[in-house]
Amino acid sequence: MKSKGKFGKYGGMFVPETLMPALEELERAFHTYKNDKTFNAELNDLLKTYAGRPTPLYHAKKLSAQCGCTIYLKREDLLHGGAHKTNNGLGQGLLAKRMGKKRLIAETGAGQHGFATALVGAYFGIPTEIYMGVEDIKRQHMNVLRMLLCGAKINPVSTGTGTLKEAINDALRDWITNIKTTYYVFGTVAGPHPYPTIVKHFQKIIGKETRQQILKAEERLPNAIIACVGGGSNAMGIFDAFKNDNTVRLIGVEPAGKGINTKFHGATLAKGKEGVFQGSLSYVLQNEEGQIQDTYSISAGLDYPGVGPEHAFLRDIKRAEYFSATDKEALEAFKLLSECEGIIPALESAHAIAYVLKMKKKKSDIIIINLSGRGDKDLYHACNALGIKGTYE
Ligand SMILES: *Cc1c(COP(=O)(O)O)cnc(C)c1O
């Protein structure tokens, strides 16, 4: 069983025996429906008419001038829900419906995956409960309100750092006790098999569209694709269509928090070690005794000590490269993109922009940044950190 869902040596199904039947049922359903014509027609129609796909590939001319090369933004920020999470939410929601499940549960960090699951629950009419850390509830209040409005129930999680890692633990615990009725909508390409494969399958559409769009616009492939990495789903979604194009650099950007050499960051691939965490073998941030390290990032969606197993594999075989950006660099990029393009990025996506600002570039380079989400949810937090008050007395 542990050989299933492997990316090199990474991945697998490291879960309590009681969860195995649920994961196997999910795997069987996924294999049945992923090539099912009716399923795919319904999903594609939803992605188009409800969520707004295809999202544009936008030539950011002023950002390009700032950077001294050609920069395109893949506009997942324009997807319904405000981030790429909706691609996966709709896919897994439809799967849950086909499986006859009566209840959806999900974890969330920044609240984007929680909201994607809540809107899917509303759309399909399936009761939905979201596990969210108390710290994240505080810093992402807008998404909490959005989930409540769509009829989801929020289960606050106060253990540990009160962030994503603890929310996943509680959601897994819920699933173990309610396996028969409940579908666990996992939000990223991490966790036990089959989740890394399922989530990538539903996010691959980003790269598929991008490849067609850039070939149409420039008649050639880009030099690099840049995406932020929390668990790694938006990055895997855009990387996949280019993985066999060896001239295209694939670059993931992790959160360096207050600095990669402090204790306050979430740079799993840069600073982590191999280990089993939340169901799979991958890189994990851990201390010398192998205890999972608490993470820190200004962006709740990247604040996670694990990372998807396929990223660990791509790093080892050197097909993808991983770098990091600090909170400060992300905030500057957040402000810069807003000022020069009129596009307010999610703080997560701002990490990818920050890395492009500091990386070495040639004038002839074409670089595509996956703009994974929009920044509405981060306004209060980011403006506070930037000293933008907006009060007039
Ligand atoms: C959730 C989220 C991320 C991080 O998750 P990945 O699985 O690494 O993509 C990045 N950007 C936004 C806008 C998010 O909502």
CSV table of C-alpha atoms and ligand atoms in Angstrom, one decimal:
chain,number,residue,atom,x,y,z
A,1,MET,CA,0.0,0.0,0.0
A,2,LYS,CA,2.8,2.4,0.9
A,3,SER,CA,4.1,2.1,-2.7
A,4,LYS,CA,0.9,3.7,-4.1
A,5,GLY,CA,0.9,7.3,-5.3
A,6,LYS,CA,4.7,7.7,-5.3
A,7,PHE,CA,6.8,10.4,-6.9
A,8,GLY,CA,10.2,8.9,-6.7
A,9,LYS,CA,10.5,7.9,-3.1
A,10,TYR,CA,8.0,10.6,-1.9
A,11,GLY,CA,4.3,10.5,-1.4
A,12,GLY,CA,2.5,7.3,-0.3
A,13,MET,CA,-0.3,6.7,2.2
A,14,PHE,CA,0.9,7.0,5.8
A,15,VAL,CA,-2.4,7.1,7.6
A,16,PRO,CA,-4.1,5.1,10.4
A,17,GLU,CA,-5.7,1.8,9.2
A,18,THR,CA,-9.2,3.3,9.9
A,19,LEU,CA,-8.7,5.8,7.0
A,20,MET,CA,-7.5,3.4,4.4
A,21,PRO,CA,-11.0,2.3,3.3
A,22,ALA,CA,-12.0,5.9,2.7
A,23,LEU,CA,-8.8,6.7,0.7
A,24,GLU,CA,-9.3,3.6,-1.4
A,25,GLU,CA,-13.0,4.4,-2.1
A,26,LEU,CA,-11.9,7.9,-3.1
A,27,GLU,CA,-9.2,6.5,-5.4
A,28,ARG,CA,-11.6,4.2,-7.1
A,29,ALA,CA,-14.1,7.0,-7.6
A,30,PHE,CA,-11.5,9.3,-9.0
A,31,HIS,CA,-10.3,6.6,-11.5
A,32,THR,CA,-13.9,6.0,-12.6
A,33,TYR,CA,-14.8,9.6,-13.2
A,34,LYS,CA,-11.6,11.3,-14.3
A,35,ASN,CA,-12.1,10.0,-17.9
A,36,ASP,CA,-15.9,10.0,-17.7
A,37,LYS,CA,-17.4,12.0,-20.5
A,38,THR,CA,-20.5,13.2,-18.6
A,39,PHE,CA,-18.4,14.1,-15.5
A,40,ASN,CA,-15.9,16.1,-17.6
A,41,ALA,CA,-18.6,17.9,-19.6
A,42,GLU,CA,-20.3,19.0,-16.4
A,43,LEU,CA,-17.1,20.1,-14.8
A,44,ASN,CA,-15.9,22.0,-17.9
A,45,ASP,CA,-19.3,23.7,-18.2
A,46,LEU,CA,-19.1,24.7,-14.5
A,47,LEU,CA,-15.5,26.0,-14.9
A,48,LYS,CA,-16.6,28.1,-17.9
A,49,THR,CA,-20.0,29.4,-17.0
A,50,TYR,CA,-19.8,29.6,-13.2
A,51,ALA,CA,-16.1,30.1,-12.4
A,52,GLY,CA,-15.1,32.1,-15.5
A,53,ARG,CA,-12.4,30.0,-17.2
A,54,PRO,CA,-10.3,30.4,-19.2
A,55,THR,CA,-8.6,33.0,-17.1
A,56,PRO,CA,-6.6,35.6,-19.2
A,57,LEU,CA,-2.8,35.6,-19.7
A,58,TYR,CA,-2.0,39.3,-19.3
A,59,HIS,CA,1.1,41.0,-20.6
A,60,ALA,CA,2.0,43.3,-17.7
A,61,LYS,CA,3.8,46.0,-19.7
A,62,LYS,CA,4.7,48.3,-16.8
A,63,LEU,CA,5.9,45.5,-14.6
A,64,SER,CA,7.9,44.3,-17.6
A,65,ALA,CA,9.5,47.8,-17.9
A,66,GLN,CA,10.4,47.7,-14.2
A,67,CYS,CA,11.9,44.2,-14.5
A,68,GLY,CA,13.7,44.8,-17.9
A,69,CYS,CA,12.1,41.7,-19.6
A,70,THR,CA,8.7,40.5,-20.8
A,71,ILE,CA,6.4,39.5,-18.0
A,72,TYR,CA,3.0,37.8,-18.2
A,73,LEU,CA,0.6,37.2,-15.4
A,74,LYS,CA,-1.7,34.2,-15.4
A,75,ARG,CA,-4.8,35.7,-13.9
A,76,GLU,CA,-6.1,33.1,-11.5
A,77,ASP,CA,-7.0,36.1,-9.3
A,78,LEU,CA,-9.9,36.6,-11.7
A,79,LEU,CA,-11.4,33.2,-11.1
A,80,HIS,CA,-14.7,33.1,-9.2
A,81,GLY,CA,-13.8,32.9,-5.5
A,82,GLY,CA,-10.7,34.9,-5.9
A,83,ALA,CA,-8.0,32.2,-6.3
A,84,HIS,CA,-7.1,29.0,-8.1
A,85,LYS,CA,-8.7,27.0,-5.2
A,86,THR,CA,-12.1,27.0,-7.1
A,87,ASN,CA,-10.7,24.7,-9.8
A,88,ASN,CA,-10.0,22.0,-7.2
A,89,GLY,CA,-13.2,22.7,-5.2
A,90,LEU,CA,-15.5,22.3,-8.2
A,91,GLY,CA,-13.7,19.1,-9.3
A,92,GLN,CA,-13.8,17.4,-5.8
A,93,GLY,CA,-17.3,18.8,-5.1
A,94,LEU,CA,-18.6,17.1,-8.3
A,95,LEU,CA,-16.7,13.9,-7.3
A,96,ALA,CA,-18.4,14.0,-3.8
A,97,LYS,CA,-21.8,14.4,-5.5
A,98,ARG,CA,-21.2,11.5,-7.8
A,99,MET,CA,-20.0,9.4,-4.8
A,100,GLY,CA,-23.3,10.2,-3.0
A,101,LYS,CA,-21.7,11.9,-0.1
A,102,LYS,CA,-24.0,13.9,2.2
A,103,ARG,CA,-21.5,16.2,3.9
A,104,LEU,CA,-18.3,18.1,2.9
A,105,ILE,CA,-15.5,19.0,5.3
A,106,ALA,CA,-12.3,20.9,4.6
A,107,GLU,CA,-9.4,22.6,6.2
A,108,THR,CA,-8.4,26.2,5.4
A,109,GLY,CA,-5.5,28.5,6.1
A,110,ALA,CA,-6.1,31.9,4.4
A,111,GLY,CA,-9.7,30.9,4.0
A,112,GLN,CA,-9.5,30.6,0.2
A,113,HIS,CA,-9.9,26.9,0.1
A,114,GLY,CA,-12.5,27.1,2.9
A,115,PHE,CA,-14.5,29.6,0.7
A,116,ALA,CA,-14.0,27.5,-2.4
A,117,THR,CA,-15.5,24.5,-0.5
A,118,ALA,CA,-18.3,26.6,1.0
A,119,LEU,CA,-19.3,27.9,-2.5
A,120,VAL,CA,-19.2,24.4,-3.9
A,121,GLY,CA,-21.3,23.2,-0.9
A,122,ALA,CA,-23.8,25.9,-1.7
A,123,TYR,CA,-23.8,25.1,-5.4
A,124,PHE,CA,-24.4,21.4,-5.0
A,125,GLY,CA,-26.6,21.8,-1.9
A,126,ILE,CA,-24.3,19.7,0.4
A,127,PRO,CA,-23.9,20.8,4.1
A,128,THR,CA,-20.3,22.0,4.6
A,129,GLU,CA,-18.0,22.3,7.6
A,130,ILE,CA,-14.7,24.1,7.6
A,131,TYR,CA,-11.8,23.7,10.1
A,132,MET,CA,-9.8,26.9,10.5
A,133,GLY,CA,-7.2,27.9,13.1
A,134,VAL,CA,-8.1,30.7,15.5
A,135,GLU,CA,-5.1,32.7,14.4
A,136,ASP,CA,-6.2,32.5,10.7
A,137,ILE,CA,-9.8,33.4,11.7
A,138,LYS,CA,-8.4,36.6,13.1
A,139,ARG,CA,-6.2,37.6,10.1
A,140,GLN,CA,-8.6,36.4,7.4
A,141,HIS,CA,-11.9,37.6,8.7
A,142,MET,CA,-13.3,38.5,5.3
A,143,ASN,CA,-13.1,34.9,4.2
A,144,VAL,CA,-14.7,33.8,7.4
A,145,LEU,CA,-17.7,36.0,6.6
A,146,ARG,CA,-17.8,34.8,3.0
A,147,MET,CA,-18.0,31.1,4.2
A,148,LEU,CA,-20.7,31.9,6.7
A,149,LEU,CA,-22.8,33.7,4.1
A,150,CYS,CA,-22.6,30.6,1.8
A,151,GLY,CA,-24.0,28.6,4.6
A,152,ALA,CA,-20.9,26.7,5.8
A,153,LYS,CA,-20.2,26.0,9.5
A,154,ILE,CA,-16.8,27.1,10.8
A,155,ASN,CA,-15.1,24.9,13.4
A,156,PRO,CA,-12.4,27.0,15.1
A,157,VAL,CA,-9.2,25.1,15.9
A,158,SER,CA,-7.2,26.5,18.9
A,159,THR,CA,-4.5,23.9,19.4
A,160,GLY,CA,-0.8,24.6,18.6
A,161,THR,CA,-0.2,27.7,16.5
A,162,GLY,CA,-3.9,27.9,15.5
A,163,THR,CA,-3.0,27.7,11.8
A,164,LEU,CA,-3.3,25.4,8.8
A,165,LYS,CA,-1.4,22.4,10.2
A,166,GLU,CA,-3.7,22.0,13.2
A,167,ALA,CA,-6.8,22.6,11.0
A,168,ILE,CA,-5.8,19.6,8.8
A,169,ASN,CA,-5.3,17.4,11.9
A,170,ASP,CA,-8.8,18.2,13.1
A,171,ALA,CA,-10.4,17.7,9.7
A,172,LEU,CA,-8.7,14.3,9.4
A,173,ARG,CA,-10.0,13.4,12.8
A,174,ASP,CA,-13.5,14.3,11.8
A,175,TRP,CA,-13.2,12.2,8.6
A,176,ILE,CA,-12.1,9.1,10.6
A,177,THR,CA,-15.3,9.3,12.6
A,178,ASN,CA,-17.6,10.1,9.7
A,179,ILE,CA,-16.1,8.2,6.8
A,180,LYS,CA,-19.4,6.8,5.3
A,181,THR,CA,-21.2,10.1,5.0
A,182,THR,CA,-18.4,12.6,4.6
A,183,TYR,CA,-16.2,13.7,1.7
A,184,TYR,CA,-12.9,15.5,2.8
A,185,VAL,CA,-12.2,18.2,0.2
A,186,PHE,CA,-8.4,18.5,0.6
A,187,GLY,CA,-7.0,21.8,-0.6
A,188,THR,CA,-3.5,21.2,-2.0
A,189,VAL,CA,-1.2,18.7,-3.6
A,190,ALA,CA,0.0,17.3,-0.2
A,191,GLY,CA,-1.6,14.7,2.2
A,192,PRO,CA,-1.9,11.0,1.6
A,193,HIS,CA,-2.4,9.4,-1.9
A,194,PRO,CA,-4.7,9.9,-3.8
A,195,TYR,CA,-4.9,13.7,-2.9
A,196,PRO,CA,-1.7,14.9,-4.5
A,197,THR,CA,-2.8,13.2,-7.8
A,198,ILE,CA,-6.4,14.4,-7.5
A,199,VAL,CA,-5.6,18.0,-6.7
A,200,LYS,CA,-3.0,18.2,-9.5
A,201,HIS,CA,-5.5,16.7,-11.9
A,202,PHE,CA,-8.0,19.5,-11.2
A,203,GLN,CA,-5.4,22.3,-11.2
A,204,LYS,CA,-3.6,21.2,-14.4
A,205,ILE,CA,-6.0,23.4,-16.4
A,206,ILE,CA,-4.0,26.4,-15.4
A,207,GLY,CA,-0.9,25.2,-17.2
A,208,LYS,CA,-2.8,23.8,-20.1
A,209,GLU,CA,-4.4,27.2,-20.9
A,210,THR,CA,-1.1,29.1,-20.2
A,211,ARG,CA,0.8,27.0,-22.7
A,212,GLN,CA,-1.8,27.7,-25.5
A,213,GLN,CA,-2.0,31.4,-24.6
A,214,ILE,CA,1.7,32.0,-24.5
A,215,LEU,CA,2.3,30.2,-27.8
A,216,LYS,CA,-0.5,32.3,-29.4
A,217,ALA,CA,0.9,35.6,-28.0
A,218,GLU,CA,4.6,35.1,-28.4
A,219,GLU,CA,4.9,32.1,-30.7
A,220,ARG,CA,7.4,30.6,-28.3
A,221,LEU,CA,7.6,29.0,-24.9
A,222,PRO,CA,8.6,31.2,-21.9
A,223,ASN,CA,12.0,31.1,-20.3
A,224,ALA,CA,10.6,30.6,-16.8
A,225,ILE,CA,7.3,30.0,-14.9
A,226,ILE,CA,7.2,31.3,-11.4
A,227,ALA,CA,4.6,30.4,-8.7
A,228,CYS,CA,4.4,30.6,-5.0
A,229,VAL,CA,4.4,27.4,-3.0
A,230,GLY,CA,2.4,26.7,0.2
A,231,GLY,CA,1.4,23.1,-0.3
A,232,GLY,CA,2.2,23.5,-3.9
A,233,SER,CA,-1.1,23.2,-5.9
A,234,ASN,CA,-1.1,26.4,-7.9
A,235,ALA,CA,2.6,25.8,-8.8
A,236,MET,CA,2.0,22.1,-9.8
A,237,GLY,CA,-1.1,23.3,-11.7
A,238,ILE,CA,0.9,25.6,-13.9
A,239,PHE,CA,4.2,23.6,-14.0
A,240,ASP,CA,2.6,20.4,-15.3
A,241,ALA,CA,2.1,21.4,-18.9
A,242,PHE,CA,5.7,22.5,-19.2
A,243,LYS,CA,7.5,19.7,-17.3
A,244,ASN,CA,8.8,18.1,-20.6
A,245,ASP,CA,10.0,21.4,-22.0
A,246,ASN,CA,13.5,21.5,-20.8
A,247,THR,CA,14.2,25.1,-21.8
A,248,VAL,CA,11.5,26.3,-19.5
A,249,ARG,CA,12.7,26.9,-15.9
A,250,LEU,CA,10.1,26.0,-13.3
A,251,ILE,CA,10.5,28.1,-10.1
A,252,GLY,CA,8.6,27.8,-6.9
A,253,VAL,CA,8.8,30.6,-4.3
A,254,GLU,CA,8.4,29.8,-0.6
A,255,PRO,CA,7.8,32.2,2.3
A,256,ALA,CA,11.0,33.2,4.0
A,257,GLY,CA,8.9,35.0,6.7
A,258,LYS,CA,11.2,37.2,8.8
A,259,GLY,CA,14.2,35.6,7.2
A,260,ILE,CA,15.2,32.2,6.1
A,261,ASN,CA,17.9,32.0,8.8
A,262,THR,CA,15.5,32.8,11.6
A,263,LYS,CA,13.0,30.4,13.2
A,264,PHE,CA,10.2,32.4,11.6
A,265,HIS,CA,9.6,31.2,8.1
A,266,GLY,CA,7.9,28.5,6.0
A,267,ALA,CA,10.6,27.6,3.5
A,268,THR,CA,10.0,23.8,3.6
A,269,LEU,CA,11.9,22.8,0.4
A,270,ALA,CA,14.9,25.1,1.3
A,271,LYS,CA,15.2,24.3,4.9
A,272,GLY,CA,13.2,21.2,5.6
A,273,LYS,CA,14.3,17.5,5.8
A,274,GLU,CA,12.7,14.4,4.5
A,275,GLY,CA,10.0,13.1,6.8
A,276,VAL,CA,6.5,11.7,7.0
A,277,PHE,CA,3.9,14.4,7.8
A,278,GLN,CA,0.1,14.4,7.4
A,279,GLY,CA,-0.1,11.3,5.4
A,280,SER,CA,2.9,11.4,3.0
A,281,LEU,CA,6.7,11.3,2.8
A,282,SER,CA,8.0,14.7,1.6
A,283,TYR,CA,10.1,17.6,2.9
A,284,VAL,CA,9.1,18.8,6.3
A,285,LEU,CA,10.2,21.6,8.6
A,286,GLN,CA,11.4,19.9,11.7
A,287,ASN,CA,13.8,20.4,14.5
A,288,GLU,CA,16.8,18.2,15.4
A,289,GLU,CA,14.6,15.8,17.3
A,290,GLY,CA,12.3,15.4,14.3
A,291,GLN,CA,9.5,17.4,15.9
A,292,ILE,CA,7.5,19.4,13.3
A,293,GLN,CA,8.6,23.1,13.5
A,294,ASP,CA,6.1,25.9,13.9
A,295,THR,CA,6.1,28.1,10.8
A,296,TYR,CA,5.6,31.8,10.3
A,297,SER,CA,4.6,33.8,7.2
A,298,ILE,CA,2.6,37.0,6.7
A,299,SER,CA,0.5,35.1,4.2
A,300,ALA,CA,-1.7,32.5,5.9
A,301,GLY,CA,-2.0,30.5,2.7
A,302,LEU,CA,1.8,29.7,2.7
A,303,ASP,CA,2.1,29.2,6.5
A,304,TYR,CA,2.6,25.4,6.4
A,305,PRO,CA,5.5,23.2,7.5
A,306,GLY,CA,4.9,20.6,4.8
A,307,VAL,CA,4.9,20.6,1.0
A,308,GLY,CA,3.5,18.3,-1.8
A,309,PRO,CA,5.5,15.2,-2.5
A,310,GLU,CA,5.9,15.8,-6.2
A,311,HIS,CA,7.6,19.1,-5.4
A,312,ALA,CA,10.1,17.2,-3.3
A,313,PHE,CA,10.7,14.9,-6.2
A,314,LEU,CA,11.0,17.7,-8.8
A,315,ARG,CA,13.5,19.4,-6.5
A,316,ASP,CA,15.6,16.2,-6.1
A,317,ILE,CA,15.8,15.5,-9.9
A,318,LYS,CA,16.5,19.3,-10.4
A,319,ARG,CA,13.5,19.7,-12.8
A,320,ALA,CA,12.2,22.5,-10.6
A,321,GLU,CA,14.0,25.1,-8.5
A,322,TYR,CA,12.9,26.6,-5.2
A,323,PHE,CA,13.7,30.0,-3.8
A,324,SER,CA,12.1,32.2,-1.2
A,325,ALA,CA,10.9,35.8,-0.5
A,326,THR,CA,10.6,37.4,2.9
A,327,ASP,CA,7.4,39.1,4.3
A,328,LYS,CA,9.0,42.5,3.6
A,329,GLU,CA,9.8,41.6,0.0
A,330,ALA,CA,6.3,40.3,-0.5
A,331,LEU,CA,4.7,43.4,1.0
A,332,GLU,CA,6.8,45.6,-1.4
A,333,ALA,CA,5.7,43.5,-4.3
A,334,PHE,CA,2.1,43.7,-3.2
A,335,LYS,CA,2.3,47.5,-3.2
A,336,LEU,CA,4.3,47.7,-6.5
A,337,LEU,CA,1.9,45.5,-8.5
A,338,SER,CA,-1.1,47.5,-7.2
A,339,GLU,CA,0.6,50.8,-8.1
A,340,CYS,CA,2.0,49.9,-11.5
A,341,GLU,CA,-0.7,47.6,-12.9
A,342,GLY,CA,-3.8,48.3,-10.8
A,343,ILE,CA,-3.8,44.7,-9.7
A,344,ILE,CA,-3.9,43.9,-6.0
A,345,PRO,CA,-2.4,40.4,-5.6
A,346,ALA,CA,-2.9,38.0,-2.8
A,347,LEU,CA,0.0,38.1,-0.3
A,348,GLU,CA,0.8,34.6,-1.4
A,349,SER,CA,1.1,35.5,-5.0
A,350,ALA,CA,3.1,38.6,-4.0
A,351,HIS,CA,5.9,36.2,-3.0
A,352,ALA,CA,6.2,35.0,-6.6
A,353,ILE,CA,6.3,38.7,-7.9
A,354,ALA,CA,8.9,39.5,-5.2
A,355,TYR,CA,11.2,36.8,-6.5
A,356,VAL,CA,10.9,37.9,-10.1
A,357,LEU,CA,11.9,41.4,-9.0
A,358,LYS,CA,15.1,40.2,-7.5
A,359,MET,CA,16.1,37.3,-9.8
A,360,LYS,CA,18.6,37.6,-12.6
A,361,LYS,CA,16.9,38.4,-15.9
A,362,LYS,CA,17.9,39.0,-19.6
A,363,LYS,CA,16.1,41.5,-21.8
A,364,SER,CA,14.9,38.8,-24.1
A,365,ASP,CA,13.4,36.7,-21.3
A,366,ILE,CA,9.8,35.9,-21.2
A,367,ILE,CA,8.6,35.1,-17.7
A,368,ILE,CA,5.1,34.0,-16.6
A,369,ILE,CA,4.0,34.5,-13.0
A,370,ASN,CA,1.1,32.5,-11.8
A,371,LEU,CA,-1.0,35.2,-10.0
A,372,SER,CA,-2.7,32.6,-7.8
A,373,GLY,CA,-5.2,34.9,-6.1
A,374,ARG,CA,-6.4,38.4,-5.5
A,375,GLY,CA,-5.6,40.5,-2.5
A,376,ASP,CA,-9.0,41.7,-1.1
A,377,LYS,CA,-8.7,39.3,1.8
A,378,ASP,CA,-5.3,40.8,2.7
A,379,LEU,CA,-6.2,44.5,2.6
A,380,TYR,CA,-6.4,45.2,6.3
A,381,HIS,CA,-3.4,43.1,7.3
A,382,ALA,CA,-1.2,44.4,4.4
A,383,CYS,CA,-2.2,48.0,4.6
A,384,ASN,CA,-1.6,48.0,8.4
A,385,ALA,CA,1.9,46.6,7.8
A,386,LEU,CA,2.5,49.1,5.0
A,387,GLY,CA,1.4,52.0,7.2
A,388,ILE,CA,-1.5,52.9,4.9
A,389,LYS,CA,-4.3,54.1,7.2
A,390,GLY,CA,-7.1,55.3,5.0
A,391,THR,CA,-8.7,57.4,7.7
A,392,TYR,CA,-9.2,61.1,7.3
A,393,GLU,CA,-9.8,63.4,10.4
B,1,LIG,C1,-4.0,28.7,-0.9
B,1,LIG,C2,-3.3,29.6,-1.7
B,1,LIG,C3,-1.9,29.5,-2.0
B,1,LIG,C4,-1.1,28.3,-1.5
B,1,LIG,O1,-1.5,27.0,-1.8
B,1,LIG,P1,-0.8,26.2,-2.9
B,1,LIG,O2,-1.4,24.8,-2.7
B,1,LIG,O3,0.7,26.2,-2.7
B,1,LIG,O4,-1.2,26.8,-4.2
B,1,LIG,C5,-1.3,30.4,-2.8
B,1,LIG,N1,-2.0,31.5,-3.3
B,1,LIG,C6,-3.3,31.7,-2.9
B,1,LIG,C7,-4.0,32.9,-3.5
B,1,LIG,C8,-4.0,30.8,-2.1
B,1,LIG,O5,-5.2,31.0,-1.8
